[in-house]
Amino acid sequence: MKNEKDYMKTLRWLSPVLVVLSLVVAGCALVMCESEYLWKVQELNLFLDTPLFLRQQMVTSGWLLTWLGTWFTEFFYHPWIGVAMLCGLWALLMVVASRALKVSVAWTAVLLVPVALLLIMDVDLGYWIYYLKLRGHFFAATIGVILALGGLWLFRVLPARWYLRPVFVVVGTAVLYPLIGFYGLLFALLCAVLTWRLMDMSIAGKITVTLVAALAIGLVPLVSYRYVFCQTNIVNIYWTGLPLFIYGQETPAYYIPYYILTAVLVVMAALYGMKAPKLLSRPLGWFVAHVVLIAGLTWGVSRFWFSDYNFHKELRMQQCVEECDWEGVLREARDQQVEPTRAIVMMRNLALFRLGRQGDEMYHYPAGAAASDTPLPLNMTQVAGRCIYYNYGMLNYCYRWCLEDGVEMGWRVEYLKYLVRCSLINGEQHVAQKYINLLRHTRYYGEWADRMAALASTKGGLGEVPEFAPILHMLNYDDQLASDNAMVEYFLMNKFANTYSNDPLLQEQTLLAALWTKDIQTFWPHFFDYARLHPKDPMPRHYQEAAYLYGHLENGVDISHMPFDEQVKRDYQEFMAMAQHYPGMKEEQLRPIMYPRFGKTFYFEYFLIRNQKLY
């Protein structure tokens, strides 16, 4: 027995070491695996260092969570800084929890359970990052739990006499609810549970605390709604500070980590002061329990960590587009290992368009229309629509979606940056200056705002800027704002297919759109316009393939004198001959057979890629 006690004295310090190692591993995993995700989170965030911004948060309960949460989220601009802060807050949470719940040093690792749940809340969102209205979500739950447990700690150390504890529950709930919303009510619930484990309280005192906590939970939100936070929807007064996973329909599965976290904290409060079973007090039992705990938490976090391939590919491409790294976009496209989403295909085509290689390479990359891994009724307008519209010169639609989503979801850095760009290109310097002034109050976008301010003095100067110069060529169209029905690709391609221009850059895009429609009558006028505007340039490969195919499908245009490349003609003949070897086969059966030889041709696209789902 003496040896066992000596072993336990040594082993008990391994639990804090495991906690530190777990935080380091979690932080490294976030930085290494989710850098583009964290970048996007801070792009969809906005913190302004102005009194007005603070007052705007204070119109609803839980305002401290959103204010601090958005401030911390800014630091994901450098992912390692934001992650270090997040892990530091988790460490603080465990220190506060260990004091509030009197967790022994030997069992510190148990406090990894709420931390693991908080991590899951951040990494299981997926496409919800585009739709969540709760600002500062990445840090909100962590801050809320820290403050709730901090209040519980004070409740525990208060003396039992003079009714200090019941009074503190009322005052604490009244103070915390406006600041942290739901987590203020969680504080009251934990006090009601913990009071039954405190040995210095009488039965009457425990009943009093429980009744007072129940009344505080029920009445404080109602009183706050009636006299302070009347802008909050009364249906949500008990849930402020929590994200609402409702878009078209509710998705209750995303609330599960919040339910479990609440239950875990309640159970910990209910087990306050209880000694570990004798079996777990011995070295072998302690060791097995910790192995099972760490293994279970590792499995749980990895199981619910959203790791959809296309989601992360879209984020990396968006980051490259934002940096005008068009080769980076193509590098991501070449590395595509599964069927891509249409957002990936459109960003890849945008990069080829910017590099002047779309006519020769558009079909050299994996194509497809994979469904996004989300229960949301996803629209491309939320994912990549703004950057697609902006880079193709459809400024009114980019501006419109930034405004609409800003009103619906809350203002974000990404929206403000596109509003600045669109206003500058439209020559609306005063409007651009308004958004520039807002961005100057952010931590990391002040220099970007200053660069844009330098361009605001003259519209003509934008032609000298590589980011803006191609977009200026795309503005020669009938600029009217209509409804796109949130169908970015369908609307954009049909708009271009019915546009005629003498600007070579815009005209080529109209020809590419005509290829997308696969309509022969739409193709020929754009094809001849391209030939007229590029008399000395070689005809790109895919345009030749389309002309050669359409010339054989219909006799409306004589192609006998057109100088087609021999490879174009040979590919067509071999494609048609190979297709005749598989009569009666469906398209989905022919695709894997024909792709290795003809997947990089318009012939394959025309005959075997059809009825793709757009969004």
XYZ file of C-alpha atoms in Angstrom:
615
model
C 0.000 0.000 0.000
C 2.848 2.337 0.824
C 4.352 1.787 -2.618
C 0.971 2.454 -4.255
C 0.661 5.761 -2.439
C 4.152 6.731 -3.516
C 3.312 5.854 -7.113
C 0.123 7.922 -6.971
C 2.013 10.934 -5.642
C 4.229 10.687 -8.689
C 1.505 9.844 -11.187
C -0.858 12.621 -10.136
C 1.379 15.181 -11.807
C 1.108 13.332 -15.097
C -2.506 14.435 -15.435
C -1.641 18.157 -15.821
C 1.160 17.171 -18.195
C -1.384 15.280 -20.331
C -3.581 18.367 -20.331
C -0.749 20.579 -21.562
C 0.232 18.077 -24.244
C -3.402 17.767 -25.354
C -3.697 21.540 -25.754
C -0.461 21.639 -27.754
C -1.676 18.828 -30.029
C -5.064 20.506 -30.523
C -3.385 23.835 -31.321
C -0.972 22.263 -33.804
C -3.829 20.376 -35.486
C -5.799 23.603 -35.909
C -2.868 25.506 -37.376
C -1.666 22.709 -39.655
C -5.022 21.383 -40.869
C -7.319 24.407 -40.707
C -5.267 27.474 -41.666
C -7.511 28.311 -44.616
C -10.585 27.686 -42.454
C -9.325 30.068 -39.767
C -8.488 32.630 -42.455
C -12.040 32.462 -43.735
C -13.474 32.715 -40.218
C -11.678 36.019 -39.669
C -12.696 37.255 -43.147
C -16.309 36.607 -42.113
C -15.756 38.536 -38.894
C -15.728 42.243 -38.047
C -14.449 44.040 -34.967
C -14.190 47.821 -34.932
C -12.359 49.710 -32.209
C -15.083 52.333 -31.965
C -17.587 53.208 -29.212
C -20.412 52.873 -31.740
C -19.478 49.270 -32.493
C -19.555 48.499 -28.769
C -22.967 50.134 -28.378
C -24.286 48.126 -31.325
C -23.375 44.896 -29.521
C -25.089 46.041 -26.319
C -28.599 45.960 -27.772
C -29.054 42.293 -26.846
C -28.089 40.068 -23.938
C -24.837 38.184 -24.358
C -23.236 41.251 -25.912
C -19.935 40.724 -24.092
C -19.522 37.365 -25.836
C -19.921 38.883 -29.291
C -17.735 41.880 -28.513
C -14.870 39.840 -27.053
C -15.423 37.003 -29.511
C -15.066 39.238 -32.560
C -11.986 40.873 -31.003
C -10.261 37.529 -30.484
C -11.329 36.263 -33.932
C -9.395 39.091 -35.591
C -6.172 37.363 -34.613
C -6.890 34.398 -36.890
C -5.445 36.678 -39.594
C -2.269 34.980 -38.343
C -3.689 31.533 -37.522
C -1.046 30.621 -34.957
C -1.731 33.773 -32.916
C -5.486 33.171 -32.820
C -5.011 29.497 -31.986
C -2.542 30.336 -29.209
C -5.130 32.681 -27.708
C -7.849 30.048 -27.993
C -5.687 27.411 -26.285
C -4.764 29.953 -23.610
C -8.454 30.532 -22.896
C -9.028 26.785 -22.678
C -6.185 26.544 -20.172
C -7.759 29.375 -18.170
C -11.110 27.582 -18.307
C -9.578 24.448 -16.804
C -7.899 26.438 -14.033
C -11.187 28.143 -13.139
C -13.093 24.846 -13.381
C -10.609 23.093 -11.123
C -11.098 25.831 -8.499
C -14.867 26.030 -8.832
C -15.416 22.266 -8.790
C -12.410 21.333 -6.626
C -10.967 18.877 -9.137
C -7.862 17.202 -7.705
C -4.545 17.499 -9.502
C -4.542 13.761 -10.213
C -7.760 14.105 -12.218
C -7.067 17.364 -14.066
C -7.405 15.523 -17.377
C -11.157 15.156 -16.742
C -11.415 18.871 -17.526
C -10.408 18.078 -21.106
C -13.972 16.858 -21.659
C -15.560 20.351 -21.810
C -12.547 21.601 -23.790
C -13.000 18.821 -26.356
C -16.676 19.764 -26.709
C -15.729 23.416 -27.218
C -13.249 22.349 -29.894
C -15.941 20.308 -31.647
C -18.264 23.331 -31.630
C -15.641 25.211 -33.640
C -14.515 22.563 -36.097
C -17.808 20.842 -36.956
C -19.430 23.906 -38.550
C -18.479 23.380 -42.186
C -20.617 25.551 -44.462
C -22.389 27.044 -41.444
C -19.604 29.636 -41.229
C -21.295 31.416 -44.155
C -24.715 31.493 -42.469
C -24.133 31.853 -38.715
C -25.421 35.120 -37.312
C -23.732 34.828 -33.915
C -20.648 37.014 -34.068
C -17.441 35.782 -32.534
C -18.716 32.192 -32.423
C -15.232 30.663 -32.284
C -14.593 32.174 -28.840
C -18.097 32.886 -27.508
C -18.788 29.526 -25.840
C -15.342 29.381 -24.247
C -15.664 32.872 -22.764
C -19.209 32.136 -21.588
C -18.193 28.936 -19.782
C -15.191 30.656 -18.143
C -17.371 33.436 -16.725
C -20.119 31.028 -15.629
C -17.601 28.836 -13.784
C -15.913 31.929 -12.359
C -19.247 32.940 -10.859
C -19.714 29.410 -9.523
C -16.288 29.614 -7.864
C -17.258 32.820 -6.062
C -20.562 31.244 -5.032
C -18.725 28.293 -3.473
C -16.229 30.335 -1.461
C -18.873 32.671 -0.014
C -19.759 31.979 3.612
C -23.058 30.148 4.178
C -24.398 32.634 6.727
C -26.482 35.785 6.233
C -28.119 34.363 3.074
C -25.133 35.537 1.043
C -25.327 32.634 -1.368
C -29.014 33.014 -2.366
C -28.483 36.755 -2.768
C -25.359 36.121 -4.847
C -27.281 33.775 -7.168
C -29.830 36.503 -7.880
C -27.259 39.269 -8.278
C -24.887 37.041 -10.261
C -27.602 35.963 -12.686
C -28.828 39.559 -13.069
C -25.282 40.700 -13.858
C -24.127 37.775 -16.005
C -27.236 37.304 -18.146
C -26.948 40.701 -19.879
C -23.245 40.052 -20.442
C -23.138 36.378 -21.464
C -26.782 35.409 -22.063
C -27.448 31.684 -21.758
C -24.223 31.121 -19.837
C -25.500 33.445 -17.093
C -28.451 31.087 -16.692
C -26.054 28.140 -16.735
C -24.289 29.763 -13.782
C -27.548 29.771 -11.808
C -28.240 26.122 -12.725
C -24.778 25.043 -11.586
C -25.232 26.905 -8.304
C -28.509 25.059 -7.706
C -26.804 21.701 -8.307
C -23.590 22.453 -6.414
C -25.399 23.689 -3.302
C -26.552 20.117 -2.569
C -22.910 19.023 -2.343
C -21.798 21.767 0.068
C -21.458 20.446 3.606
C -21.640 23.858 5.301
C -25.252 24.495 4.257
C -28.454 23.430 5.961
C -31.290 21.711 4.132
C -33.308 24.913 4.330
C -30.427 26.883 2.848
C -30.034 24.411 -0.006
C -33.749 24.526 -0.792
C -33.623 28.321 -0.719
C -30.719 28.479 -3.158
C -32.431 25.985 -5.482
C -35.725 27.923 -5.508
C -33.947 31.259 -5.945
C -31.881 29.844 -8.854
C -35.026 28.509 -10.545
C -36.765 31.864 -10.178
C -33.681 33.693 -11.469
C -33.498 31.449 -14.529
C -37.159 32.018 -15.277
C -37.532 35.714 -14.455
C -34.211 37.465 -15.217
C -34.501 36.943 -19.009
C -38.122 38.132 -18.955
C -37.303 41.259 -16.929
C -34.300 41.988 -19.163
C -36.459 41.583 -22.241
C -39.129 43.868 -20.835
C -36.918 46.704 -19.636
C -33.477 46.410 -21.266
C -33.126 44.205 -24.364
C -36.447 44.638 -26.128
C -34.784 44.078 -29.536
C -34.273 40.414 -28.703
C -36.914 38.040 -30.026
C -38.848 36.795 -26.986
C -38.651 33.243 -28.352
C -34.863 33.374 -28.003
C -34.409 35.140 -24.659
C -33.248 31.969 -22.917
C -30.753 31.113 -25.674
C -28.981 34.407 -26.360
C -25.257 33.883 -26.729
C -25.850 30.549 -28.483
C -25.769 30.168 -32.276
C -29.084 29.543 -34.033
C -28.650 26.711 -36.510
C -31.718 27.670 -38.491
C -31.645 28.497 -42.187
C -34.811 27.498 -43.974
C -35.141 24.682 -41.461
C -33.614 23.866 -38.093
C -30.692 21.434 -37.948
C -30.820 20.149 -34.351
C -27.761 17.891 -34.656
C -25.491 20.930 -34.390
C -26.843 21.651 -30.893
C -25.705 18.270 -29.542
C -22.271 19.503 -28.313
C -24.051 22.279 -26.379
C -26.417 19.782 -24.745
C -23.530 17.503 -23.807
C -21.424 20.395 -22.481
C -24.269 21.538 -20.237
C -24.829 17.978 -19.018
C -21.100 17.460 -18.336
C -20.859 20.632 -16.243
C -24.010 19.699 -14.316
C -22.628 16.197 -13.620
C -19.303 17.670 -12.481
C -21.153 19.984 -10.092
C -23.233 17.036 -8.844
C -20.066 15.009 -8.163
C -18.357 17.861 -6.282
C -16.340 16.596 -3.323
C -16.860 12.942 -4.206
C -13.749 10.798 -3.948
C -12.679 8.556 -6.793
C -13.629 4.868 -6.417
C -10.991 2.759 -4.707
C -10.173 0.960 -7.947
C -9.360 4.265 -9.682
C -7.278 5.423 -6.734
C -4.677 2.809 -7.515
C -1.972 3.350 -10.150
C -3.262 0.754 -12.623
C -6.866 1.960 -12.370
C -5.760 5.574 -12.700
C -3.637 4.740 -15.731
C -6.380 2.769 -17.507
C -8.936 5.505 -16.799
C -6.681 8.163 -18.320
C -5.901 6.057 -21.376
C -9.610 5.443 -21.964
C -10.394 9.135 -21.397
C -7.744 10.458 -23.800
C -8.529 7.805 -26.418
C -12.257 8.523 -26.198
C -11.798 12.267 -26.503
C -9.399 11.822 -29.422
C -11.893 9.601 -31.218
C -14.789 11.953 -30.490
C -13.012 15.073 -31.744
C -11.712 13.355 -34.891
C -15.146 11.829 -35.541
C -16.929 15.173 -35.514
C -14.148 17.282 -37.032
C -15.560 18.499 -40.351
C -12.968 17.414 -42.895
C -14.850 17.536 -46.198
C -12.295 17.614 -49.011
C -14.160 19.996 -51.319
C -14.986 22.411 -48.495
C -11.308 22.899 -47.694
C -10.412 23.014 -51.385
C -12.901 25.841 -51.886
C -11.395 27.743 -48.960
C -7.847 27.416 -50.302
C -8.992 28.567 -53.729
C -10.840 31.531 -52.247
C -7.705 32.561 -50.391
C -5.704 32.365 -53.631
C -8.334 34.423 -55.478
C -8.247 37.047 -52.722
C -4.472 37.294 -53.144
C -4.758 37.279 -56.984
C -2.634 34.139 -56.958
C -4.115 32.621 -60.107
C -1.395 30.000 -60.448
C -2.193 28.977 -56.881
C -5.834 28.424 -57.872
C -4.745 26.179 -60.731
C -2.319 24.334 -58.481
C -5.253 23.471 -56.230
C -7.349 22.478 -59.263
C -4.674 20.126 -60.590
C -4.502 18.392 -57.212
C -8.255 17.688 -57.144
C -8.730 14.114 -55.897
C -12.534 13.832 -55.879
C -15.345 15.158 -58.014
C -15.310 18.959 -57.560
C -18.180 21.237 -56.669
C -19.300 23.867 -59.153
C -17.714 26.575 -57.000
C -14.336 24.873 -57.492
C -14.915 24.595 -61.240
C -15.895 28.265 -61.526
C -12.898 29.506 -59.536
C -10.614 27.352 -61.667
C -12.128 28.755 -64.868
C -11.790 32.257 -63.455
C -8.074 31.666 -62.897
C -7.641 30.348 -66.455
C -9.547 33.367 -67.761
C -7.281 35.766 -65.842
C -4.199 33.977 -67.210
C -5.556 33.889 -70.772
C -5.489 30.095 -70.978
C -9.138 29.077 -70.688
C -9.590 28.398 -74.410
C -6.727 25.882 -74.370
C -6.947 24.336 -70.891
C -10.532 24.608 -69.645
C -11.149 20.865 -69.965
C -7.733 19.785 -68.695
C -8.915 19.712 -65.080
C -11.363 17.437 -63.253
C -14.951 18.487 -63.891
C -18.124 17.708 -62.027
C -20.921 19.018 -59.844
C -20.484 17.245 -56.525
C -23.034 18.107 -53.864
C -21.647 20.021 -50.891
C -21.498 18.055 -47.656
C -24.047 20.061 -45.698
C -27.719 19.898 -44.719
C -28.033 23.576 -45.644
C -29.893 24.679 -48.790
C -26.553 25.985 -50.060
C -26.266 28.791 -52.603
C -23.060 29.687 -54.406
C -23.799 33.322 -53.608
C -22.758 32.611 -50.017
C -19.717 30.485 -50.868
C -17.961 32.120 -53.816
C -20.626 34.163 -55.563
C -19.327 37.563 -54.531
C -15.785 36.960 -55.769
C -17.079 35.358 -59.007
C -19.391 38.276 -59.768
C -16.729 40.829 -58.892
C -13.965 39.290 -60.998
C -16.259 38.951 -64.007
C -17.274 42.617 -63.769
C -20.835 42.027 -62.539
C -20.381 44.699 -59.898
C -24.040 45.385 -59.190
C -24.612 41.753 -58.241
C -21.520 41.595 -56.050
C -22.560 44.835 -54.351
C -26.136 43.656 -53.954
C -25.206 40.365 -52.270
C -22.752 42.092 -49.954
C -25.477 44.486 -48.817
C -28.161 41.821 -48.479
C -25.929 39.420 -46.572
C -24.575 42.257 -44.440
C -28.096 43.094 -43.314
C -29.084 39.434 -42.882
C -25.890 37.904 -41.427
C -24.110 40.945 -40.009
C -21.331 43.046 -41.514
C -18.064 41.283 -42.209
C -14.610 42.237 -43.450
C -15.129 40.337 -46.706
C -18.299 42.276 -47.517
C -16.698 45.651 -46.789
C -13.687 44.886 -48.980
C -15.880 44.021 -51.966
C -18.010 47.107 -51.354
C -14.835 49.205 -51.490
C -13.676 47.608 -54.728
C -17.026 47.850 -56.470
C -17.429 51.492 -55.449
C -13.953 52.384 -56.712
C -14.502 50.757 -60.097
C -17.884 52.472 -60.400
C -16.217 55.821 -59.714
C -18.109 56.285 -56.448
C -15.176 57.561 -54.424
C -17.258 59.002 -51.587
C -19.067 55.700 -51.094
C -15.776 53.812 -51.175
C -14.344 56.201 -48.588
C -17.165 55.330 -46.196
C -16.243 51.650 -46.228
C -12.513 52.446 -46.190
C -12.975 54.451 -43.003
C -14.651 51.447 -41.360
C -11.836 49.091 -42.347
C -9.282 51.492 -40.901
C -10.752 50.672 -37.489
C -9.888 46.965 -37.852
C -6.640 45.485 -36.600
C -5.239 44.009 -39.814
C -6.989 45.741 -42.714
C -5.957 49.341 -42.094
C -3.055 49.146 -44.561
C -5.296 47.559 -47.194
C -7.804 50.378 -46.643
C -5.025 52.968 -47.043
C -3.983 51.425 -50.365
C -7.551 51.584 -51.602
C -7.841 55.181 -50.386
C -4.841 56.091 -52.541
C -6.737 54.762 -55.567
C -9.958 56.550 -54.691
C -8.804 59.879 -56.095
C -9.112 58.836 -59.729
C -10.923 56.106 -61.615
C -8.449 56.179 -64.511
C -5.663 55.043 -62.228
C -7.312 51.671 -61.714
C -6.249 50.583 -65.182
C -2.677 50.498 -63.920
C -3.531 48.093 -61.081
C -3.264 44.367 -62.014
C -6.261 43.418 -59.836
C -8.590 45.952 -61.437
C -7.358 46.201 -65.053
C -9.045 42.996 -66.386
C -12.294 43.859 -64.604
C -12.474 47.226 -66.377
C -12.576 45.334 -69.693
C -15.605 43.372 -68.493
C -17.836 46.405 -67.950
C -18.930 46.825 -71.574
C -22.360 45.256 -71.182
C -25.932 46.282 -70.426
C -25.557 47.035 -66.720
C -28.944 46.370 -65.165
C -29.772 44.801 -61.832
C -32.263 41.947 -62.107
C -32.864 38.753 -60.163
C -30.264 36.002 -60.429
C -32.366 33.653 -58.253
C -29.115 32.978 -56.355
C -28.000 30.792 -59.313
C -24.626 32.373 -59.972
C -23.271 30.127 -62.713
C -26.518 29.789 -64.657
C -27.187 33.513 -64.539
C -23.631 34.554 -65.374
C -23.136 32.187 -68.298
C -26.475 33.026 -69.896
C -25.790 36.743 -69.416
C -22.463 36.479 -71.232
C -23.798 34.147 -73.928
C -26.296 36.837 -74.906
C -23.759 39.681 -74.775
C -21.866 40.992 -77.815
C -18.783 43.163 -77.495
C -15.747 44.387 -79.419
C -13.549 44.273 -76.326
C -11.365 41.174 -76.901
C -11.310 40.182 -73.234
C -15.063 40.414 -72.730
C -15.781 38.912 -76.132
C -13.739 35.827 -75.355
C -15.757 35.335 -72.209
C -18.961 35.469 -74.260
C -17.535 32.709 -76.474
C -16.668 30.617 -73.441
C -20.209 31.117 -72.155
C -21.528 29.954 -75.524
C -19.522 26.756 -75.089
C -21.107 26.335 -71.662
C -24.624 26.558 -73.150
C -23.779 23.901 -75.774
C -26.139 25.749 -78.108
C -24.888 25.683 -81.689
C -26.755 28.781 -82.858
C -25.395 30.778 -79.934
C -21.840 29.594 -80.566
C -21.232 30.628 -84.177
C -21.663 34.437 -83.885
C -19.288 34.523 -80.904
C -16.815 32.265 -82.699
C -16.665 34.510 -85.747
C -16.377 37.606 -83.539
C -13.403 36.016 -81.795
C -11.728 35.253 -85.134
C -12.316 38.857 -86.260
C -10.860 40.356 -83.072
C -7.817 38.036 -83.059
C -6.787 37.897 -86.737
C -3.126 37.055 -86.051
C -3.512 34.881 -82.973
C -3.744 31.084 -83.154
C -7.257 29.798 -82.496
C -7.378 28.147 -79.048
C -7.808 24.409 -79.001
C -11.265 24.128 -77.421
C -12.783 26.714 -79.781
C -11.523 24.678 -82.729
C -12.974 21.504 -81.245
C -16.381 23.126 -80.811
C -16.380 24.523 -84.354
C -15.281 21.204 -85.853
C -17.913 19.274 -83.884
C -20.750 21.685 -84.634
C -19.779 21.804 -88.301
C -20.308 18.053 -88.483
C -23.471 17.986 -86.382
C -25.183 20.633 -88.519
C -24.561 21.871 -92.044
C -25.430 25.488 -91.334
C -21.785 26.619 -91.507
C -19.212 25.449 -94.055
C -16.080 24.466 -92.113
C -14.238 22.859 -95.033
C -11.892 25.838 -95.486
C -11.176 26.446 -91.804
C -7.571 25.639 -90.817
C -8.187 23.154 -87.996
C -5.237 21.565 -86.224
C -4.654 17.958 -87.262
C -4.893 16.847 -83.624
C -8.354 18.416 -83.344
C -9.604 16.466 -86.352
C -7.930 13.252 -85.290
C -9.419 13.456 -81.784
C -12.896 13.945 -83.231
C -12.616 10.965 -85.567
C -11.216 8.686 -82.862
C -13.846 9.835 -80.352
C -16.735 9.065 -82.704
C -15.218 5.738 -83.704
C -14.658 4.689 -80.088
C -18.164 5.733 -79.091
C -19.611 3.451 -81.788
C -17.919 0.483 -80.102
C -20.251 0.881 -77.096
C -23.778 1.195 -78.510
C -26.591 1.535 -76.013
C -24.322 2.499 -73.114
C -25.493 5.275 -70.808
C -23.427 8.414 -70.251
C -22.361 7.461 -66.730
C -21.083 4.113 -68.091
C -19.167 5.691 -70.960
C -17.454 8.412 -68.927
C -14.813 6.237 -67.214
C -14.126 4.452 -70.510
C -13.694 7.564 -72.630
C -12.128 9.902 -70.079
C -8.491 8.659 -70.168
C -8.257 9.362 -73.903
C -10.710 12.221 -74.469
C -11.357 13.777 -71.073
C -9.414 16.921 -72.038
C -11.518 17.666 -75.124
C -14.725 19.547 -75.801
C -16.062 16.373 -77.429
C -16.132 14.627 -74.062
C -17.715 17.698 -72.447
C -20.427 18.007 -75.094
C -21.565 14.380 -75.208
C -20.853 13.044 -71.727
C -21.182 15.940 -69.275
C -24.845 16.850 -69.016
C -27.555 17.819 -66.526
C -25.142 18.993 -63.869
C -26.837 20.360 -60.785
C -26.198 24.054 -60.268
C -26.701 26.007 -57.053
